[in-house]
Amino acid sequence: MRLSRYFLPVLKETPAEAQIASHRLMLRAGMIKQASAGIYSWLPLGFKVLRKLENIVHEEQVRAGHTPMLMPTLQSADLWRESGRYDDYGEEMLRITDRQGRDLLYGPTNEELITDIFRSHVGSYKDLPLTLYHIQWKFRDEIRPRFGVMRGREFFMKDGYNFDLTKEDALHAYNRHMVSYLRTYERMGLQAIPMRADSGPIGGDDTHEFLVLAETGESEVFYDSAITDLKLGDRSVDYDDWDQCASIVKEWTTPYARTDETHDDAKFNEVPEARRMKSRGIEVGQIFYFGTKYSEAMGATVQGKDGKPVPVHMGSHGIGVSRLVGAIIEASHDDKGIIWPEGVTPFHVGIVNVKQGDSEADAACDAIYKSIEALGLEPLYDDTSDRAGAKFATQDLIGLPWRITVGPRGLKNGVVELTCRRTGASEELPPEQAVEKIAEIYTPHHHTERPEPMAKRSFHTWM
Ligand code: ATP
Ligand code: MG
């Protein structure tokens, strides 16, 4: 993409309404614009990151054996009356009446809708196990929307639902979700720690939240620092292998890690003092096993092996996709701007032409641009007539992990400059070598962190 043809409305001033870094940086980098309280338009750069996260979530869900679909945002109140949650959910639910006087609501979550689909179409234990999910906008009329997309009223969420014949099957589904979530966050360059949590209005006995450590997080968290050393890395996971999934879950749930809701001082004090950490965290996902709560209330049964109807065991699992955009920035920025992890960056490399209009510099930039595109990667070429200082400031603000700087002086010696956004380290090298380095950086040695070059895959590898 050439910046002169893009829409990147960066702000020079720090917006007064933004209290935390991610909100400030998303506004300044032209990623979002508030439409009304807690509701945002996603401008091109923000939209690109949101789509990248969505794609990673899809890929990892499909890899785990879960099936994508799409349910509507507006739901009938009657279904929620069946489960009893129409009254229980409270003021966070946005209730709407249509011209026929029918009660609708903008879905805050989808347990009722999916259970209705299930009971209409699935009749036998032979159809199980089944896990369906979608990624769709939700609405919760939060009393105090704040921190930009982190606590919005309209937000984008992956929610998945498993249907199983027995509790054991459903617990495997729980484990499978935990493992797939760990992989998802790792691919986004994030560490999200599963913490034992409270079940809240969804109900149920088994639940973990995934928290990204950040000072600005809304949850108070207590953990054994040993958990921060755990990494899935590139180990291969067989999601049908119950023992492997269970042992990964055990690895991550053995060290103490809880939110204030379930914190237990006596247990925490058993952790060696040097490893006892108290901090804050951002909730980026949650998984639940809730047994037969919805299936019993809504008659979602299957014919069991003995021919008798049995209510299915269910769980639900959510990832806050739009919140993650903010959470990644909270975890990865400096005083100059965002620093995107390579797996989610909106563009793979920035090209800065310090002397636009100089025929040699222009030609070198064009050549680099074409070779990067030929790798299946996306460059963002600043071909505007801004002065060099302004171009660098924009690059730092929008946080692309790599920058190639091209100018007449370097070109005289046959070199351009390759700069790493995270470390600030630069090296001078011939343009072809700079491109080779970029190719190397984005080659997937490490399948959990680096994206495969786009050219090698279809647009939606998860479909
Ligand atoms: P919170 O405790 O932060 O209000 P929740 O526990 O009510 O969240 P869940 O029902 O577990 O939320 O939803 C799944 C995920 O959706 C959460 O882990 C979070 O990442 C995201 N999410 C929930 N509420 C919001 C919101 N208002 N804005 C953005 N993302 C949200
Ligand atoms: Mg939650």
XYZ file of C-alpha atoms in Angstrom, residues 49-424:
376
model
C -5.448 -5.567 12.732
C -8.926 -6.639 13.798
C -9.179 -8.873 10.705
C -5.738 -10.367 11.385
C -6.764 -11.301 14.914
C -10.049 -12.683 13.652
C -8.176 -14.807 11.138
C -5.823 -16.221 13.775
C -8.792 -17.090 15.971
C -10.479 -18.880 13.057
C -7.341 -20.794 12.128
C -6.765 -22.028 15.656
C -10.418 -22.927 16.225
C -10.613 -24.905 13.022
C -7.320 -26.579 13.888
C -8.892 -27.677 17.177
C -11.777 -29.258 15.272
C -14.393 -26.563 15.880
C -16.823 -25.500 13.179
C -17.375 -21.856 12.154
C -20.815 -20.413 11.468
C -22.587 -17.073 11.909
C -25.545 -16.135 14.053
C -27.332 -12.769 13.927
C -26.772 -9.845 16.278
C -30.511 -9.414 16.943
C -32.210 -12.202 18.840
C -35.755 -12.949 19.872
C -36.556 -12.277 23.531
C -38.666 -15.441 23.666
C -35.604 -17.692 23.602
C -34.145 -15.804 26.535
C -37.431 -16.134 28.406
C -37.119 -19.905 28.026
C -33.724 -19.973 29.685
C -34.827 -17.477 32.318
C -32.081 -15.032 31.422
C -34.330 -12.363 29.862
C -35.061 -11.082 33.345
C -31.807 -12.194 34.966
C -29.410 -10.488 32.584
C -30.282 -7.003 33.773
C -29.568 -3.584 32.361
C -26.583 -4.579 30.267
C -28.981 -6.124 27.758
C -30.093 -3.763 25.015
C -33.777 -4.459 24.462
C -35.495 -3.454 21.249
C -39.113 -3.612 20.073
C -39.898 -4.002 16.388
C -42.877 -2.467 14.554
C -45.014 -5.549 15.278
C -44.423 -5.061 18.986
C -42.125 -8.087 19.216
C -39.371 -8.004 21.776
C -35.865 -8.373 20.455
C -32.454 -7.875 21.973
C -28.993 -7.169 20.645
C -27.157 -10.325 21.685
C -24.673 -10.005 24.549
C -23.830 -13.704 24.026
C -25.431 -16.658 22.236
C -26.090 -19.658 24.492
C -29.849 -19.514 23.873
C -29.635 -19.118 20.113
C -27.140 -21.925 19.666
C -29.087 -24.234 21.971
C -32.173 -23.600 19.843
C -30.247 -24.475 16.676
C -28.925 -27.589 18.342
C -32.274 -28.880 19.554
C -33.832 -28.304 16.124
C -31.232 -30.305 14.228
C -29.363 -32.726 16.440
C -31.133 -35.794 17.719
C -28.704 -38.580 18.450
C -25.601 -39.207 20.512
C -24.016 -40.269 17.213
C -23.952 -36.605 16.142
C -21.716 -35.747 19.095
C -19.242 -34.375 19.955
C -19.984 -31.047 18.287
C -18.453 -27.620 18.775
C -19.838 -24.657 16.856
C -18.562 -21.124 17.071
C -18.870 -17.745 15.467
C -17.186 -14.370 15.593
C -19.808 -11.678 15.775
C -20.522 -8.244 17.228
C -22.026 -8.227 20.684
C -23.688 -5.468 22.618
C -23.589 -4.973 26.368
C -24.845 -1.688 27.702
C -21.871 -1.255 30.015
C -22.544 1.375 32.657
C -19.090 2.862 32.202
C -17.645 2.160 28.757
C -14.018 3.236 28.843
C -10.498 2.617 27.646
C -11.596 2.651 24.005
C -12.197 -0.790 22.549
C -11.186 -2.488 25.798
C -14.526 -1.886 27.457
C -16.831 -0.985 24.639
C -20.566 -1.392 24.485
C -20.430 -2.887 21.000
C -17.538 -5.321 20.721
C -16.352 -8.171 18.551
C -16.192 -11.555 20.191
C -15.557 -15.140 19.287
C -18.001 -17.341 21.125
C -18.062 -21.080 20.834
C -20.290 -23.778 22.264
C -19.569 -27.447 22.759
C -22.215 -30.177 22.942
C -21.208 -33.496 24.429
C -22.875 -36.668 25.598
C -21.104 -37.009 28.928
C -19.380 -34.842 31.449
C -16.029 -36.472 30.561
C -16.477 -35.615 26.891
C -17.366 -32.051 27.824
C -14.310 -31.759 30.052
C -12.139 -32.821 27.130
C -13.817 -30.055 25.116
C -12.906 -27.684 27.953
C -9.273 -28.791 27.821
C -9.200 -28.560 24.041
C -10.431 -24.995 24.270
C -7.836 -24.075 26.835
C -5.040 -25.407 24.640
C -6.388 -23.753 21.494
C -6.676 -20.443 23.354
C -3.095 -20.673 24.589
C -1.974 -21.159 21.003
C -4.134 -18.328 19.758
C -2.676 -15.800 22.199
C 0.881 -16.990 21.603
C 0.465 -16.450 17.885
C -0.612 -12.905 18.657
C 2.671 -12.383 20.501
C 0.875 -12.301 23.836
C 1.128 -14.142 27.071
C -2.367 -14.711 28.440
C -2.444 -16.610 31.709
C -5.370 -18.893 32.478
C -6.702 -18.080 35.924
C -9.375 -19.800 37.926
C -12.384 -17.515 37.863
C -15.918 -17.023 39.048
C -18.721 -18.132 36.751
C -20.970 -15.018 36.936
C -24.262 -14.882 34.991
C -23.323 -17.765 32.633
C -23.359 -20.214 35.524
C -21.419 -23.443 35.948
C -18.663 -24.959 38.023
C -15.576 -24.899 35.856
C -14.203 -21.744 34.398
C -10.923 -20.035 33.599
C -10.271 -16.513 32.436
C -7.248 -15.645 30.312
C -5.444 -12.551 31.474
C -2.776 -10.416 29.898
C -0.672 -8.782 32.578
C -0.848 -4.989 32.358
C -0.864 -2.214 34.931
C -3.972 -0.756 33.354
C -5.905 -4.031 33.561
C -9.222 -3.961 35.374
C -8.736 -7.217 37.281
C -6.534 -7.764 40.273
C -4.529 -10.964 39.821
C -2.377 -13.184 42.011
C 0.016 -15.708 40.476
C 3.088 -17.828 40.841
C 5.739 -16.314 38.540
C 6.605 -19.855 37.391
C 3.550 -19.716 35.122
C 5.096 -16.921 33.061
C 7.883 -19.291 31.955
C 5.455 -21.656 30.250
C 5.269 -21.631 26.482
C 3.579 -23.914 23.968
C 6.140 -22.910 21.358
C 6.055 -25.150 18.323
C 5.141 -28.404 20.039
C 2.595 -30.240 17.966
C -0.789 -30.742 19.514
C -3.215 -33.522 18.677
C -6.587 -32.203 19.726
C -8.099 -35.683 19.688
C -5.559 -36.848 22.215
C -7.343 -36.491 25.555
C -4.220 -37.190 27.580
C -2.065 -34.681 25.763
C -4.666 -31.916 26.112
C -5.191 -32.783 29.782
C -1.479 -32.725 30.479
C -1.044 -29.290 28.850
C -3.970 -28.021 30.919
C -2.365 -29.485 34.006
C 0.899 -27.754 33.203
C -0.847 -24.377 33.032
C -3.230 -24.846 35.921
C -0.818 -26.238 38.495
C 0.998 -22.982 39.327
C -1.205 -20.691 41.404
C -3.022 -18.104 39.250
C -6.288 -16.507 40.278
C -8.246 -13.306 39.972
C -9.410 -11.466 43.089
C -12.819 -13.160 42.766
C -11.413 -16.571 43.604
C -8.175 -15.607 45.332
C -7.306 -17.731 48.356
C -4.637 -16.216 50.591
C -3.765 -19.465 52.364
C -3.100 -21.275 49.076
C -1.212 -18.307 47.664
C 1.077 -18.279 50.690
C 2.182 -21.823 49.868
C 3.972 -20.394 46.797
C 7.618 -19.510 47.621
C 7.683 -15.843 48.498
C 10.017 -14.764 45.698
C 7.553 -16.149 43.146
C 4.394 -14.651 44.678
C 3.168 -11.975 42.279
C 0.343 -9.526 42.641
C -0.509 -7.518 39.596
C -3.276 -6.402 37.287
C -4.589 -8.059 34.172
C -6.798 -7.594 31.126
C -9.324 -10.362 30.543
C -9.024 -11.447 26.914
C -10.996 -14.669 27.073
C -12.925 -17.071 29.225
C -13.950 -20.702 29.013
C -16.795 -22.406 30.868
C -18.131 -25.838 31.468
C -21.693 -25.493 32.697
C -23.098 -28.993 32.395
C -26.758 -29.290 31.480
C -27.947 -25.867 32.644
C -29.158 -24.654 29.218
C -29.905 -28.039 27.717
C -32.284 -28.881 30.560
C -33.945 -25.468 30.598
C -34.425 -25.529 26.814
C -34.960 -29.216 26.127
C -31.738 -29.832 24.207
C -31.549 -33.583 24.465
C -30.197 -36.346 22.302
C -31.178 -39.964 22.127
C -28.606 -41.757 24.273
C -27.083 -45.173 23.630
C -30.010 -46.812 25.433
C -32.529 -44.917 23.297
C -33.606 -42.627 26.133
C -33.332 -38.830 25.804
C -30.470 -37.256 27.734
C -29.686 -33.556 28.100
C -26.344 -32.676 26.530
C -23.375 -31.353 28.454
C -22.339 -27.938 27.283
C -19.690 -25.321 27.669
C -19.153 -21.896 26.193
C -15.921 -20.193 25.338
C -15.205 -16.589 24.448
C -12.344 -14.521 23.089
C -12.566 -10.741 23.129
C -11.273 -10.091 19.620
C -11.735 -6.301 19.583
C -10.468 -5.967 23.176
C -7.353 -7.877 22.119
C -6.343 -5.069 19.766
C -6.091 -2.801 22.822
C -4.545 -5.489 25.014
C -1.746 -6.154 22.519
C -0.935 -2.445 22.441
C -0.978 -2.230 26.248
C 1.536 -5.075 26.303
C 3.650 -3.768 23.425
C 4.327 -0.053 23.042
C 6.834 2.626 24.042
C 6.688 6.396 24.349
C 6.845 6.793 20.567
C 3.977 4.505 19.730
C 2.780 0.995 19.083
C 5.129 -1.969 18.522
C 3.207 -4.678 16.660
C 4.191 -8.303 17.155
C 5.008 -9.761 13.728
C 2.041 -12.135 13.795
C -0.559 -9.354 13.895
C 1.085 -6.335 12.309
C -1.170 -4.496 9.825
C 1.727 -4.197 7.357
C 4.884 -6.270 7.470
C 7.340 -3.502 6.708
C 7.330 0.246 6.268
C 9.303 1.874 3.471
C 10.349 5.465 4.067
C 11.553 7.537 1.167
C 13.433 10.426 2.785
C 13.610 12.349 -0.463
C 10.429 11.869 -2.427
C 10.854 13.145 -5.970
C 14.517 12.195 -6.166
C 14.480 9.886 -9.145
C 16.963 7.396 -7.737
C 15.312 7.218 -4.328
C 11.878 6.863 -5.936
C 13.096 4.079 -8.216
C 14.807 2.200 -5.351
C 11.648 2.434 -3.212
C 9.512 1.150 -6.081
C 11.840 -1.807 -6.575
C 11.851 -2.694 -2.874
C 8.082 -2.323 -2.750
C 7.638 -4.737 -5.659
C 10.039 -7.339 -4.235
C 8.303 -7.308 -0.871
C 4.929 -7.748 -2.513
C 6.386 -10.586 -4.560
C 7.168 -12.357 -1.279
C 3.486 -12.270 -0.479
C 4.078 -9.657 2.208
C 2.492 -6.255 2.568
C 4.656 -3.134 2.627
C 3.400 0.321 3.577
C 5.344 2.790 1.479
C 5.429 6.376 2.723
C 5.563 8.095 -0.653
C 4.137 11.369 0.610
C 6.014 14.656 0.369
C 6.234 14.993 4.165
C 9.651 15.734 5.576
C 11.710 12.785 6.824
C 11.215 13.571 10.531
C 7.436 13.468 10.176
C 7.620 10.210 8.258
C 9.712 8.576 10.989
C 7.325 9.809 13.672
C 4.375 8.288 11.808
C 6.229 4.989 11.362
C 7.061 4.838 15.054
C 3.497 5.706 16.015
C 1.828 3.063 13.861
C 4.367 0.514 15.009
C 5.287 -1.658 12.020
C 7.984 -4.053 13.273
C 10.454 -3.262 10.450
C 11.305 -0.172 8.454
C 13.433 0.247 5.368
C 14.718 3.784 4.953
C 15.820 4.875 1.507
C 17.688 8.098 0.726
C 20.021 9.488 -1.920
C 23.016 9.520 0.418
C 22.840 5.800 1.240
C 22.030 4.879 -2.338
C 25.292 6.501 -3.442
C 27.024 3.798 -1.390
C 24.555 1.169 -2.568
C 22.799 0.808 0.781
C 19.477 1.344 2.538
C 18.790 1.171 6.244
C 16.830 -1.614 7.932
C 15.488 -0.716 11.376
C 13.829 -2.846 13.999
C 11.001 -0.977 15.722
C 11.295 -2.913 18.975
C 15.040 -2.493 19.595
C 15.659 0.590 17.498
